[in-house]
């Protein structure tokens, strides 16, 4: 590999390959994932720098300490409070057809519907009533008019996020306001 003419090609190819590797899981999830619905509520419609979007808050972002696997609770003693820990959240379908949290584990489930998430280690574990998990589904980008309309409609009616899930990866595809 002593040809100097190949060096620019190699230098150009490496960042392109990295971008393709990063984009592959969301694209694959969008193409082949299972469609599920999660109860949500829009919070804020605009950001000066990123454009119009709807910030979302999900019920599945708050879990009870009793839903955590004991192996996760033991990690709380060895990690700093406020840190985030990678977890898997197993979901179960309720009678309304929406999905709720069944359990939170450190190990990847072998089957079923589950999401990858980051659990925030609480500052006061003894008195914590809920523990927060983030999934990277916080924003839904829309046109300025649609974002404002969604916020206005969501204040009066419940809303549901339609997501595609595959192997813990999740992609937000739509917001339905009933």
PDB file of C-alpha atoms in Angstrom, residues 23 42 44 47 68 79 122:
ATOM      1  CA  UNK A  23     -27.045   4.638  10.297  1.00  0.00           C
ATOM      2  CA  UNK A  42     -46.131  16.344  23.912  1.00  0.00           C
ATOM      3  CA  UNK A  44     -42.726  21.629  23.995  1.00  0.00           C
ATOM      4  CA  UNK A  47     -36.407  25.057  19.519  1.00  0.00           C
ATOM      5  CA  UNK A  68     -36.060  -3.544  38.460  1.00  0.00           C
ATOM      6  CA  UNK A  79     -21.805   3.331  40.699  1.00  0.00           C
ATOM      7  CA  UNK A 122     -31.316   7.786  41.620  1.00  0.00           C
TER       8      UNK A 122
END
